[in-house]
Amino acid sequence: MARILITSALPYINGIKHLGNLIGSQLPADLYARYNRGRGNEVMFLCATDEHGTPAELAAAKANQPVADYCADMQKVQTDIANRFGLSFDHFGRSSSPQNHTLTQHFASKLADAGLITEVADRQVYSNADGRFLPDRYVEGTCPNCGYDGARGDQCEECTKQLDPTDLINPRSTISGSTDLEVRETKHLFLRQSAMRDQLDQWIDSKSDWPILTTSIAKKWLHDGDGLQDRGITRDLDWGVPVKKGDADWPGMEGKVFYVWFDAPIEYIACASEWAEANGKSDADWERWWRTDKGADDVKYVQFMGKDNVPFHTLSFPATILGSGEPWKLVDHLKSFNYLNYDGGQFSTSKGRGVFMDQALEILPADYWRWWLLSHAPESSDSEFTWENFQQSVNKDLADVLGNFVSRITKFCRSKFGEAVPEGGEYGEQEQALIAELTTRIRAYEGHMEAMEIRKSAQELRAIWVAGNEYLQSAAPWSTFKSDPEKAATQVRMGLNLIRLYAVLSAPFIPTATASMLSAMNTLDTSWPDDVTEALNALPVGHEFSVPEVLFAKITDDQREQWQQRFSGIRD
């Protein structure tokens, strides 16, 4: 049994996430977690809300709430929506937790002891109109590298160039829009990433199985221009992890907090400690996942994230872990995603454009969305959500192929043999051919899932569903029954066993439908089909079942047009 540690990029606290955020990290991470649990592996799947920084303060002010109350309320909202989408986290924590405060301060102390933190008299942008220093992301302007006019003060989304706010041309405050900005001096702590460039470079070179998207972004940040730069890890803000050296005060850093991008990845580790506390476990129970001196040396650690998060997870967070000199687990595989676009434009949380997770669940159950998003995951390039494509995929894949198969075979059996697996004879040539095809396809499906090739996994799963439909169409038990009821019974027995098999294989993609299929088949047997012949005899003769409700209703043209109209503008 393998041990798999899985983390998804932390969703930010300032509102409900859109479908682009969902497919960029949490949903594919859940797919991988569910698959590995299904194969009998020990899984620890962690995620949390990312709660610090100015966006949280601004969202709280807009909601007329104290920031701590706002974050607590939104964390409950995000937890509820994650549960309704079937995201099977072992723990969904909070970056504002006491555990993360302690661990962030601990790492800062270790890095300082190692000579990797330096105090810098930094020049930061101050907005006279807003009466405050502006964090990097709250300064926008024109990128000096590519000319994009919406570049942020930390990074240009267009060319991914790492920036400082003072690099921007014609900068403006994103809070007020004011251009009445000036640069003032303030002291901050910087992580000496540049001192670790060669070590990080060698570490990234050792990851031969990482996606090209991941390594190319990391290498760009390491080597472009002057190479990897030291990075500020503190900010002049009220809300965040107070700057301390372990549990001691840090002279000159009074009133400052750690930069959200320093503390947020550390929450991956802290989240495991939160899990232990929430479940009455000991420190040893979570440390065996994270400390290589306490059992984590045999753990495979996989991270999932959108491409905009790659630099921080390939460079800054590893620099924190390696620089501490302590035996913490480093990521083994980093699965990154391009962007999912929306109907000719971009999803945007800040602009309220696209379909958001709560809205999606208002109109259709989670499995509809899970299937479309995963089967169209933006792996090798950006992909685009259109309502036409969504309707077509749901109707063809879920309703016509899988749903129709389950409905036809259960209803036919009920009408001719009753609601129990009929006896019939041994599986014949046609059934053996199907078993051979399914064996090949299931092994291919496993290979794609283990390689985290999500679209290929979805294609193979659909092909497995299609194989059953083609068998049913070819065997035609409704015709066979007229001349050879015993043979028809054999064909029906194969069909009913296929439903259980499909439920097991489909569980990572569509867990709610899987539960319905298993319930209808009156079985708790979710054993993985290592031996397909055995799997297709799992439901014995006489085993009772029931005809399920329609698994997937088709999306009508009227519904599609109505939803297209509803989500054509901006969310209120």
Coordinates of N, CA, C and O in Angstrom, one line a residue, residues 443-533:
R443 N -6.5 -1.3 -17.7 CA -5.1 -1.1 -17.4 C -4.6 0.2 -18.0 O -3.8 0.9 -17.4
A444 N -5.1 0.6 -19.1 CA -4.8 1.9 -19.7 C -5.3 3.1 -18.8 O -4.6 4.1 -18.6
Y445 N -6.5 2.9 -18.3 CA -7.1 3.9 -17.4 C -6.3 4.1 -16.2 O -6.0 5.2 -15.8
E446 N -5.9 3.0 -15.6 CA -5.0 3.1 -14.4 C -3.7 3.8 -14.7 O -3.2 4.6 -13.9
G447 N -3.1 3.5 -15.9 CA -1.9 4.2 -16.3 C -2.1 5.7 -16.4 O -1.2 6.5 -15.9
H448 N -3.2 6.1 -17.0 CA -3.4 7.5 -17.2 C -3.7 8.2 -15.8 O -3.2 9.3 -15.6
M449 N -4.4 7.5 -15.0 CA -4.7 8.1 -13.7 C -3.4 8.2 -12.8 O -3.2 9.3 -12.2
E450 N -2.6 7.2 -12.9 CA -1.4 7.3 -12.1 C -0.4 8.4 -12.6 O 0.3 9.0 -11.9
A451 N -0.5 8.6 -13.9 CA 0.3 9.7 -14.5 C -0.4 11.0 -14.4 O 0.2 12.0 -14.9
M452 N -1.5 11.1 -13.8 CA -2.3 12.3 -13.7 C -2.6 12.9 -15.0 O -2.7 14.2 -15.2
E453 N -2.9 12.1 -16.0 CA -3.3 12.6 -17.4 C -4.8 12.6 -17.3 O -5.5 11.5 -17.6
I454 N -5.4 13.7 -17.0 CA -6.8 13.7 -16.6 C -7.7 13.6 -17.8 O -8.7 12.8 -17.7
R455 N -7.5 14.3 -18.8 CA -8.3 14.2 -20.0 C -8.3 12.8 -20.6 O -9.3 12.2 -21.0
K456 N -7.1 12.2 -20.7 CA -6.9 10.8 -21.2 C -7.6 9.8 -20.3 O -8.2 8.9 -20.8
S457 N -7.6 10.1 -19.0 CA -8.3 9.2 -18.1 C -9.8 9.2 -18.4 O -10.5 8.2 -18.4
A458 N -10.4 10.4 -18.6 CA -11.8 10.6 -18.8 C -12.2 9.9 -20.2 O -13.2 9.3 -20.3
Q459 N -11.3 10.1 -21.2 CA -11.6 9.5 -22.5 C -11.6 7.9 -22.4 O -12.4 7.3 -23.0
E460 N -10.7 7.4 -21.6 CA -10.6 5.9 -21.4 C -11.8 5.4 -20.6 O -12.4 4.4 -21.0
L461 N -12.2 6.2 -19.6 CA -13.4 5.8 -18.9 C -14.6 5.8 -19.7 O -15.5 4.9 -19.7
R462 N -14.8 6.8 -20.6 CA -15.9 6.9 -21.5 C -15.9 5.7 -22.4 O -16.9 5.1 -22.7
A463 N -14.7 5.4 -22.9 CA -14.5 4.2 -23.8 C -15.0 2.9 -23.1 O -15.5 2.0 -23.8
I464 N -14.7 2.8 -21.9 CA -15.1 1.6 -21.1 C -16.6 1.6 -21.0 O -17.2 0.5 -21.1
W465 N -17.3 2.7 -20.8 CA -18.7 2.8 -20.8 C -19.3 2.4 -22.2 O -20.2 1.6 -22.3
V466 N -18.6 2.9 -23.2 CA -19.1 2.6 -24.6 C -19.0 1.1 -24.9 O -19.9 0.6 -25.6
A467 N -17.9 0.5 -24.4 CA -17.7 -1.0 -24.7 C -18.9 -1.7 -24.2 O -19.4 -2.7 -24.8
G468 N -19.4 -1.4 -23.0 CA -20.6 -2.1 -22.5 C -21.8 -1.8 -23.3 O -22.7 -2.7 -23.5
N469 N -22.0 -0.6 -23.8 CA -23.1 -0.3 -24.7 C -23.1 -1.1 -26.0 O -24.1 -1.6 -26.4
E470 N -21.9 -1.1 -26.5 CA -21.7 -1.9 -27.8 C -22.0 -3.4 -27.6 O -22.6 -4.0 -28.4
Y471 N -21.6 -3.9 -26.4 CA -21.9 -5.3 -26.1 C -23.4 -5.5 -26.0 O -23.9 -6.4 -26.6
L472 N -24.0 -4.6 -25.3 CA -25.5 -4.7 -25.1 C -26.2 -4.6 -26.5 O -27.2 -5.4 -26.7
Q473 N -25.8 -3.7 -27.3 CA -26.4 -3.5 -28.6 C -26.2 -4.8 -29.5 O -27.1 -5.2 -30.2
S474 N -25.0 -5.3 -29.4 CA -24.7 -6.5 -30.2 C -25.3 -7.8 -29.7 O -25.9 -8.5 -30.5
A475 N -25.3 -7.9 -28.4 CA -25.8 -9.1 -27.8 C -27.4 -9.1 -27.9 O -28.0 -10.2 -28.1
A476 N -27.9 -7.9 -27.7 CA -29.4 -7.7 -27.8 C -30.2 -8.7 -27.1 O -30.9 -9.6 -27.6
P477 N -30.1 -8.8 -25.7 CA -30.8 -9.8 -24.9 C -32.3 -9.8 -25.2 O -33.0 -10.8 -25.0
W478 N -32.8 -8.6 -25.5 CA -34.3 -8.5 -25.8 C -34.7 -9.3 -27.0 O -35.8 -9.9 -27.0
S479 N -33.7 -9.5 -27.9 CA -34.0 -10.4 -29.1 C -33.7 -11.9 -28.7 O -34.4 -12.8 -29.1
T480 N -32.5 -12.0 -28.1 CA -32.1 -13.3 -27.7 C -33.1 -14.1 -26.8 O -33.3 -15.3 -27.0
F481 N -33.8 -13.3 -26.0 CA -34.8 -13.9 -25.0 C -35.9 -14.7 -25.7 O -36.3 -15.7 -25.2
K482 N -36.2 -14.3 -26.9 CA -37.3 -14.9 -27.7 C -37.0 -16.3 -28.0 O -37.8 -17.2 -28.1
S483 N -35.7 -16.6 -28.3 CA -35.3 -17.9 -28.8 C -34.4 -18.7 -27.8 O -34.4 -19.9 -27.7
D484 N -33.7 -17.9 -26.9 CA -32.8 -18.6 -26.0 C -32.8 -17.8 -24.6 O -31.8 -17.0 -24.4
P485 N -33.8 -18.0 -23.8 CA -33.9 -17.2 -22.5 C -32.7 -17.4 -21.6 O -32.3 -16.5 -20.9
E486 N -32.1 -18.6 -21.7 CA -30.9 -18.8 -20.8 C -29.7 -18.0 -21.2 O -29.0 -17.4 -20.4
K487 N -29.5 -17.9 -22.5 CA -28.4 -17.0 -23.0 C -28.7 -15.6 -22.7 O -27.8 -14.8 -22.4
A488 N -29.9 -15.2 -22.9 CA -30.3 -13.8 -22.6 C -30.0 -13.5 -21.1 O -29.6 -12.4 -20.7
A489 N -30.3 -14.5 -20.2 CA -30.0 -14.3 -18.8 C -28.5 -14.1 -18.5 O -28.1 -13.3 -17.7
T490 N -27.7 -14.8 -19.3 CA -26.3 -14.7 -19.2 C -25.8 -13.3 -19.6 O -25.0 -12.6 -18.9
Q491 N -26.4 -12.8 -20.7 CA -26.1 -11.4 -21.1 C -26.5 -10.4 -20.1 O -25.8 -9.4 -19.9
V492 N -27.7 -10.6 -19.5 CA -28.2 -9.7 -18.5 C -27.3 -9.7 -17.2 O -27.0 -8.7 -16.6
R493 N -26.9 -10.9 -16.9 CA -26.0 -11.0 -15.7 C -24.7 -10.2 -16.0 O -24.2 -9.5 -15.1
M494 N -24.2 -10.3 -17.2 CA -23.0 -9.5 -17.5 C -23.3 -8.0 -17.4 O -22.5 -7.3 -16.8
G495 N -24.5 -7.6 -17.9 CA -24.8 -6.2 -17.9 C -25.0 -5.7 -16.5 O -24.5 -4.6 -16.2
L496 N -25.6 -6.4 -15.6 CA -25.7 -6.0 -14.2 C -24.4 -5.9 -13.5 O -24.2 -5.0 -12.7
N497 N -23.5 -6.8 -13.8 CA -22.2 -6.8 -13.2 C -21.4 -5.6 -13.7 O -20.5 -5.1 -13.0
L498 N -21.6 -5.3 -15.0 CA -21.0 -4.1 -15.6 C -21.3 -2.8 -14.8 O -20.5 -1.9 -14.7
I499 N -22.6 -2.7 -14.3 CA -23.0 -1.5 -13.6 C -22.1 -1.4 -12.3 O -21.7 -0.3 -12.0
R500 N -21.9 -2.5 -11.6 CA -21.1 -2.4 -10.4 C -19.7 -2.0 -10.8 O -19.0 -1.1 -10.2
L501 N -19.2 -2.6 -11.9 CA -17.8 -2.3 -12.3 C -17.7 -0.8 -12.7 O -16.7 -0.1 -12.4
Y502 N -18.7 -0.3 -13.4 CA -18.7 1.1 -13.8 C -18.7 2.0 -12.6 O -18.1 3.1 -12.6
A503 N -19.5 1.6 -11.6 CA -19.6 2.4 -10.4 C -18.2 2.6 -9.8 O -17.8 3.7 -9.4
V504 N -17.5 1.5 -9.7 CA -16.2 1.5 -9.0 C -15.2 2.4 -9.8 O -14.5 3.2 -9.3
L505 N -15.2 2.2 -11.2 CA -14.2 2.9 -12.0 C -14.6 4.4 -12.1 O -13.7 5.2 -12.3
S506 N -15.8 4.7 -12.0 CA -16.3 6.1 -12.2 C -16.3 6.9 -11.0 O -16.4 8.1 -11.0
A507 N -16.1 6.3 -9.8 CA -16.2 7.0 -8.5 C -15.3 8.2 -8.4 O -15.7 9.2 -7.9
P508 N -14.1 8.2 -9.0 CA -13.3 9.4 -8.9 C -13.9 10.6 -9.6 O -13.7 11.8 -9.2
F509 N -14.6 10.3 -10.7 CA -15.2 11.4 -11.5 C -16.6 11.8 -11.0 O -16.8 13.0 -10.9
I510 N -17.4 10.8 -10.8 CA -18.8 11.1 -10.5 C -19.3 10.4 -9.3 O -20.0 9.4 -9.4
P511 N -18.8 10.8 -8.1 CA -19.1 10.0 -6.9 C -20.6 9.8 -6.5 O -20.9 8.8 -6.0
T512 N -21.4 10.9 -6.8 CA -22.8 10.8 -6.4 C -23.5 9.7 -7.3 O -24.3 8.9 -6.8
A513 N -23.3 9.7 -8.6 CA -23.8 8.8 -9.5 C -23.3 7.4 -9.1 O -24.1 6.4 -9.2
T514 N -22.1 7.3 -8.8 CA -21.5 6.0 -8.3 C -22.3 5.4 -7.1 O -22.6 4.2 -7.1
A515 N -22.6 6.3 -6.2 CA -23.3 5.9 -5.0 C -24.7 5.4 -5.3 O -25.2 4.4 -4.8
S516 N -25.3 6.1 -6.3 CA -26.7 5.6 -6.8 C -26.6 4.3 -7.4 O -27.5 3.4 -7.3
M517 N -25.6 4.1 -8.3 CA -25.4 2.8 -9.0 C -25.2 1.6 -8.0 O -25.7 0.6 -8.1
L518 N -24.3 1.9 -7.0 CA -24.0 0.8 -6.0 C -25.3 0.5 -5.2 O -25.5 -0.6 -4.8
S519 N -26.0 1.6 -4.8 CA -27.2 1.4 -4.0 C -28.2 0.6 -4.8 O -28.9 -0.3 -4.3
A520 N -28.4 0.9 -6.1 CA -29.3 0.2 -7.0 C -28.9 -1.3 -7.1 O -29.8 -2.2 -7.1
M521 N -27.6 -1.5 -7.2 CA -27.1 -2.9 -7.3 C -27.1 -3.6 -5.9 O -26.6 -4.7 -5.8
N522 N -27.5 -2.8 -4.9 CA -27.6 -3.4 -3.5 C -26.2 -4.0 -3.1 O -26.2 -5.2 -2.6
T523 N -25.1 -3.3 -3.3 CA -23.8 -3.8 -2.9 C -23.0 -2.7 -2.3 O -23.0 -1.6 -2.6
L524 N -22.1 -3.2 -1.4 CA -21.1 -2.3 -0.8 C -19.7 -2.7 -1.3 O -18.7 -2.2 -0.8
D525 N -19.7 -3.6 -2.3 CA -18.4 -4.1 -2.9 C -17.8 -3.1 -3.8 O -18.3 -2.9 -4.9
T526 N -16.8 -2.4 -3.4 CA -16.2 -1.4 -4.2 C -14.7 -1.8 -4.6 O -13.9 -1.0 -4.9
S527 N -14.5 -3.2 -4.5 CA -13.2 -3.7 -4.8 C -12.7 -3.3 -6.2 O -13.5 -3.4 -7.2
W528 N -11.5 -3.0 -6.4 CA -11.0 -2.6 -7.7 C -10.8 -3.8 -8.6 O -10.4 -4.9 -8.1
P529 N -11.1 -3.6 -9.9 CA -11.1 -4.8 -10.8 C -9.7 -5.2 -11.3 O -9.3 -5.0 -12.4
D530 N -8.9 -5.7 -10.3 CA -7.6 -6.2 -10.7 C -7.7 -7.4 -11.7 O -6.9 -7.5 -12.6
D531 N -8.7 -8.2 -11.4 CA -9.1 -9.3 -12.3 C -10.5 -9.0 -12.8 O -11.5 -9.1 -12.1
V532 N -10.6 -8.7 -14.1 CA -11.8 -8.3 -14.7 C -12.8 -9.4 -14.7 O -14.0 -9.2 -14.5
T533 N -12.4 -10.6 -15.0 CA -13.3 -11.8 -15.0 C -14.0 -11.9 -13.6 O -15.2 -12.1 -13.5

